[in-house]
């Protein structure tokens, strides 16, 4: 049989036959993969072979997705992702410390042979890395009951690139307090607490970042790796200084400039972007091919790889030209980066598997070709407008497959969604067991199940009778899980909220000043104590397990409180005045509360299948806080008492979805909903959000604001009175006398604190008559106090949504090229940019500068001295995505949620207060 005939015979392959082919061939191709089938194939390869697989993908996003998929199928901890620096080539920006720590951990796993599968974006492969032997030289082993002089150990940690901090929360940091050393190793999943007795290590224990409490179990030893790829200490610092001096001379730098740069390096005050001088730190650099000498390389979609490599090559070339013209020190690109031709040559010299989505077959190939018959689940996607029919169709197919002996697995991101889907499928006639630990390889023939896990997309293998579905396959695009933060309930849930010299309030002793965390021994016991200083040099040592007694002092900007004296009468007087104010407030509310008690509210029935199906179409994963708030609101609606609930949460934390679910529940019963907002811009945003969520349902939604003409308003008012509009969204226009409802059931108030006294008086009557839901990101003290005292029901959403990415902050000098790259990079991904310039006198000139700097960008200007309608128009255009850059003042500080805006550039950040910068920073990252 000829080679071509043999390849034709294996044209229709199975996962198992491909796994066998890997054992006998140096190179092969696999075509026809869809969804997460490539991850499933790789899991089979890992199970069948003892080889290490290096998996090359086009970009970081694809790498993250594939690593997650592979972990789902593999269900082990030997899958490693090697991220790139996430900054442009030769940019004056430094990689985030967390990214560097992840890279070091990945390099260590590869070096130690502990990584069976390494997922690598092409940018990471093209960049050279620290030499393998450096990891051996700089690894520091600490063993319990051995002796280590603490000052020498501190110097060693600094030499490894660890940063000293007051409180350890991030990888690559440490804190030395008396006999305790807290450290977060680069390759560790948890920070560690090392207890010393003198210079002897007594025990090494993991501890939690949230409450800083150590676990009971202790470790016999730990290995500490460098926290960063550049090691500027000892002989490596000396070598770096010598090479840097030579490089500055080669670049004909002036003596003064050269000495300035060398002084920075000696003092470890490296300017952002100096990491691109990595080749000067070591005699030679390694490549990932050096770290993975015996690995089989898997190339996912080779054409995409080649395109991404060529794009990065061009970015490197442009970056090198830019930095060469800037007068800053740099190294030639070939010293730090591999060319695309070099990586392709290296790939061809190793065992190689090409995976492709294309259904192609090449008879002329010199290596075996496999074609997997995979199918996507697009034909069974449930459109929002026909969810019921879509579920019926899905149930029918799943039932057929079960009779034919298929193994079918439905994967949800969280338990709540899995239980909801199980209930929905049951209502459509198909009973499915839910097992959060179930995986494809544990399914029997003809078995169907629902499980929980992170999987990007499903697939079908008809030849093997296997079907895997994800939430996205059934309900459409959904947000991906990013992180799971612990739920926080206490007033002061974490020591991370405190810094030395902060003002702090003790429930018994009043206002004091926090002076840090102290480790004390008292008799036979010892532990950590908060040191609080009061007037008259009084000191209080508060055990850390009584932290609930204190909270951080919150006052107006710049206000410095007077310290109380322990045992004095001032604090008791202040508490007495507060109690009196509460009593007065309670008397003011007595009438409304009495009317609410006397009036019987409408009792809504429990949620039905229609409501559960509507919940399932939410395109994000609810946080625990958000789910709690939704359940509390639904319980209120089922109660006979009219609801008066306050929902607190930061912008973008999911308050709107709470209101949407409440509105849907009320509208299902034929009652009307009014959503009151303070601005026309916010009304427009909510109108669009509601219309998108209610698409495919019979619920009618309208908006009433200045953006509507008089004729439109008149028509809306008539339809509202006739009951033809279910949900009305508007500004204070809703409070005017000419507006009538046929049957109002729910009033939702967004940002109540931004309404005036007159408006609030009109709102008061609602609370006695209908269900009222109030949402706010920054409640006024009185409103918050009502909630805290139980006079108003309170729900707090303090957990960021799972799709909210960490905000990366870079500090840099004003740099034209950096600004241009930031704007262009955001435009390339379809995003928008805030450029904050807080000088109205020169803001137009700055906008002109941005237009000249990035001619392809559409630039608009917004500030507080503009006319109301003009500013409104500018903001609406930006919200709708018609402009790329908004040059603005701090008017956006407490602005609305614009998910497309993911980059913010703050000009003259030194002129802002920390609280302002924090608020501005919160405009992005959603």
Tab-separated table of N, CA and C in Angstrom, residues 98-163:
chain	number	residue	atom	x	y	z
A	98	UNK	N	2.940	40.773	39.002
A	98	UNK	CA	2.224	39.496	39.031
A	98	UNK	C	2.511	38.685	37.775
A	99	UNK	N	2.643	39.366	36.637
A	99	UNK	CA	2.961	38.668	35.390
A	99	UNK	C	4.364	38.074	35.470
A	100	UNK	N	5.305	38.856	35.980
A	100	UNK	CA	6.670	38.336	36.120
A	100	UNK	C	6.714	37.143	37.062
A	101	UNK	N	5.952	37.204	38.150
A	101	UNK	CA	5.920	36.087	39.095
A	101	UNK	C	5.355	34.835	38.421
A	102	UNK	N	4.314	35.004	37.596
A	102	UNK	CA	3.737	33.863	36.877
A	102	UNK	C	4.751	33.269	35.909
A	103	UNK	N	5.517	34.123	35.246
A	103	UNK	CA	6.519	33.636	34.300
A	103	UNK	C	7.624	32.859	35.024
A	104	UNK	N	8.073	33.391	36.153
A	104	UNK	CA	9.117	32.712	36.915
A	104	UNK	C	8.617	31.342	37.392
A	105	UNK	N	7.383	31.309	37.892
A	105	UNK	CA	6.815	30.043	38.354
A	105	UNK	C	6.732	29.036	37.207
A	106	UNK	N	6.344	29.507	36.025
A	106	UNK	CA	6.252	28.624	34.864
A	106	UNK	C	7.635	28.124	34.448
A	107	UNK	N	8.624	29.016	34.428
A	107	UNK	CA	9.989	28.610	34.084
A	107	UNK	C	10.511	27.574	35.068
A	108	UNK	N	10.218	27.765	36.358
A	108	UNK	CA	10.671	26.817	37.373
A	108	UNK	C	10.025	25.452	37.171
A	109	UNK	N	8.721	25.447	36.826
A	109	UNK	CA	8.032	24.178	36.583
A	109	UNK	C	8.622	23.464	35.372
A	110	UNK	N	8.925	24.210	34.312
A	110	UNK	CA	9.558	23.612	33.132
A	110	UNK	C	10.951	23.092	33.463
A	111	UNK	N	11.717	23.891	34.201
A	111	UNK	CA	13.086	23.527	34.547
A	111	UNK	C	13.128	22.265	35.407
A	112	UNK	N	12.142	22.111	36.288
A	112	UNK	CA	12.111	20.959	37.185
A	112	UNK	C	11.402	19.753	36.570
A	113	UNK	N	10.893	19.898	35.349
A	113	UNK	CA	10.189	18.804	34.705
A	113	UNK	C	8.835	18.512	35.304
A	114	UNK	N	8.223	19.522	35.951
A	114	UNK	CA	6.927	19.337	36.602
A	114	UNK	C	5.756	19.762	35.723
A	115	UNK	N	6.036	20.242	34.521
A	115	UNK	CA	4.978	20.694	33.613
A	115	UNK	C	4.826	19.679	32.487
A	116	UNK	N	3.665	19.035	32.421
A	116	UNK	CA	3.402	18.103	31.328
A	116	UNK	C	2.892	18.816	30.090
A	117	UNK	N	2.198	19.930	30.284
A	117	UNK	CA	1.676	20.701	29.157
A	117	UNK	C	1.934	22.177	29.429
A	118	UNK	N	2.604	22.853	28.497
A	118	UNK	CA	2.916	24.271	28.635
A	118	UNK	C	2.262	25.011	27.475
A	119	UNK	N	1.353	25.924	27.794
A	119	UNK	CA	0.645	26.694	26.762
A	119	UNK	C	1.372	28.025	26.590
A	120	UNK	N	1.763	28.338	25.344
A	120	UNK	CA	2.673	29.457	25.091
A	120	UNK	C	2.128	30.339	23.969
A	121	UNK	N	1.846	31.609	24.226
A	121	UNK	CA	1.532	32.531	23.128
A	121	UNK	C	2.799	32.766	22.295
A	122	UNK	N	2.622	33.091	21.027
A	122	UNK	CA	3.783	33.217	20.149
A	122	UNK	C	4.719	34.344	20.596
A	123	UNK	N	4.186	35.412	21.211
A	123	UNK	CA	5.041	36.483	21.711
A	123	UNK	C	5.977	35.970	22.799
A	124	UNK	N	5.477	35.092	23.645
A	124	UNK	CA	6.318	34.538	24.708
A	124	UNK	C	7.433	33.678	24.133
A	125	UNK	N	7.117	32.926	23.071
A	125	UNK	CA	8.136	32.073	22.465
A	125	UNK	C	9.214	32.891	21.776
A	126	UNK	N	8.839	34.025	21.185
A	126	UNK	CA	9.808	34.841	20.458
A	126	UNK	C	10.725	35.638	21.387
A	127	UNK	N	10.369	35.759	22.664
A	127	UNK	CA	11.209	36.531	23.586
A	127	UNK	C	12.105	35.600	24.392
A	128	UNK	N	13.379	35.923	24.441
A	128	UNK	CA	14.323	35.137	25.228
A	128	UNK	C	14.103	35.378	26.725
A	129	UNK	N	14.567	34.430	27.525
A	129	UNK	CA	14.293	34.465	28.964
A	129	UNK	C	15.589	34.259	29.748
A	130	UNK	N	15.499	34.395	31.066
A	130	UNK	CA	16.672	34.241	31.916
A	130	UNK	C	17.234	32.825	31.777
A	131	UNK	N	18.550	32.686	31.899
A	131	UNK	CA	19.179	31.368	31.701
A	131	UNK	C	18.700	30.342	32.722
A	132	UNK	N	18.683	29.077	32.307
A	132	UNK	CA	18.222	28.002	33.190
A	132	UNK	C	19.077	27.908	34.452
A	133	UNK	N	20.390	28.041	34.284
A	133	UNK	CA	21.253	27.838	35.449
A	133	UNK	C	21.075	28.917	36.508
A	134	UNK	N	20.544	30.082	36.105
A	134	UNK	CA	20.322	31.151	37.077
A	134	UNK	C	19.266	30.733	38.102
A	135	UNK	N	18.263	29.970	37.646
A	135	UNK	CA	17.254	29.494	38.586
A	135	UNK	C	17.872	28.603	39.656
A	136	UNK	N	18.851	27.798	39.251
A	136	UNK	CA	19.541	26.950	40.229
A	136	UNK	C	20.403	27.785	41.170
A	137	UNK	N	21.136	28.744	40.603
A	137	UNK	CA	22.051	29.556	41.415
A	137	UNK	C	21.316	30.408	42.431
A	138	UNK	N	20.150	30.951	42.038
A	138	UNK	CA	19.461	31.914	42.889
A	138	UNK	C	18.332	31.302	43.719
A	139	UNK	N	18.071	30.016	43.563
A	139	UNK	CA	17.051	29.395	44.391
A	139	UNK	C	17.522	29.347	45.839
A	140	UNK	N	16.611	29.694	46.724
A	140	UNK	CA	16.932	29.745	48.152
A	140	UNK	C	16.047	28.742	48.877
A	141	UNK	N	16.681	27.798	49.561
A	141	UNK	CA	15.947	26.763	50.282
A	141	UNK	C	15.934	27.091	51.766
A	142	UNK	N	14.739	27.148	52.352
A	142	UNK	CA	14.592	27.390	53.789
A	142	UNK	C	13.981	26.156	54.432
A	143	UNK	N	14.639	25.653	55.479
A	143	UNK	CA	14.230	24.416	56.135
A	143	UNK	C	13.863	24.714	57.587
A	144	UNK	N	12.738	24.177	58.010
A	144	UNK	CA	12.321	24.365	59.398
A	144	UNK	C	13.357	23.787	60.352
A	145	UNK	N	13.583	24.529	61.465
A	145	UNK	CA	14.523	24.173	62.524
A	145	UNK	C	15.971	24.424	62.138
A	146	UNK	N	16.204	25.016	60.940
A	146	UNK	CA	17.559	25.451	60.589
A	146	UNK	C	17.721	26.917	60.949
A	147	UNK	N	18.976	27.371	61.008
A	147	UNK	CA	19.268	28.734	61.450
A	147	UNK	C	19.588	29.624	60.251
A	148	UNK	N	18.960	30.817	60.232
A	148	UNK	CA	19.177	31.795	59.164
A	148	UNK	C	19.191	33.186	59.797
A	149	UNK	N	20.326	33.868	59.825
A	149	UNK	CA	20.341	35.254	60.340
A	149	UNK	C	19.341	36.104	59.558
A	150	UNK	N	18.424	36.744	60.266
A	150	UNK	CA	17.301	37.404	59.599
A	150	UNK	C	17.734	38.578	58.722
A	151	UNK	N	18.737	39.338	59.152
A	151	UNK	CA	19.172	40.470	58.334
A	151	UNK	C	19.816	39.988	57.036
A	152	UNK	N	20.574	38.902	57.134
A	152	UNK	CA	21.160	38.339	55.911
A	152	UNK	C	20.066	37.790	55.005
A	153	UNK	N	19.056	37.172	55.627
A	153	UNK	CA	17.946	36.645	54.848
A	153	UNK	C	17.193	37.770	54.149
A	154	UNK	N	17.022	38.884	54.844
A	154	UNK	CA	16.360	40.039	54.247
A	154	UNK	C	17.127	40.529	53.024
A	155	UNK	N	18.461	40.610	53.137
A	155	UNK	CA	19.278	41.043	52.003
A	155	UNK	C	19.180	40.054	50.844
A	156	UNK	N	19.096	38.767	51.174
A	156	UNK	CA	18.956	37.760	50.118
A	156	UNK	C	17.643	37.922	49.378
A	157	UNK	N	16.570	38.212	50.127
A	157	UNK	CA	15.270	38.402	49.490
A	157	UNK	C	15.271	39.627	48.587
A	158	UNK	N	15.898	40.698	49.047
A	158	UNK	CA	16.005	41.889	48.205
A	158	UNK	C	16.783	41.571	46.935
A	159	UNK	N	17.821	40.741	47.083
A	159	UNK	CA	18.617	40.348	45.924
A	159	UNK	C	17.847	39.492	44.943
A	160	UNK	N	16.836	38.776	45.432
A	160	UNK	CA	15.998	37.956	44.561
A	160	UNK	C	14.865	38.748	43.921
A	161	UNK	N	14.808	40.058	44.244
A	161	UNK	CA	13.789	40.906	43.632
A	161	UNK	C	12.511	41.015	44.424
A	162	UNK	N	12.467	40.511	45.654
A	162	UNK	CA	11.259	40.632	46.480
A	162	UNK	C	11.167	42.031	47.063
A	163	UNK	N	9.959	42.567	47.086
A	163	UNK	CA	9.742	43.931	47.560
A	163	UNK	C	9.260	43.918	49.010
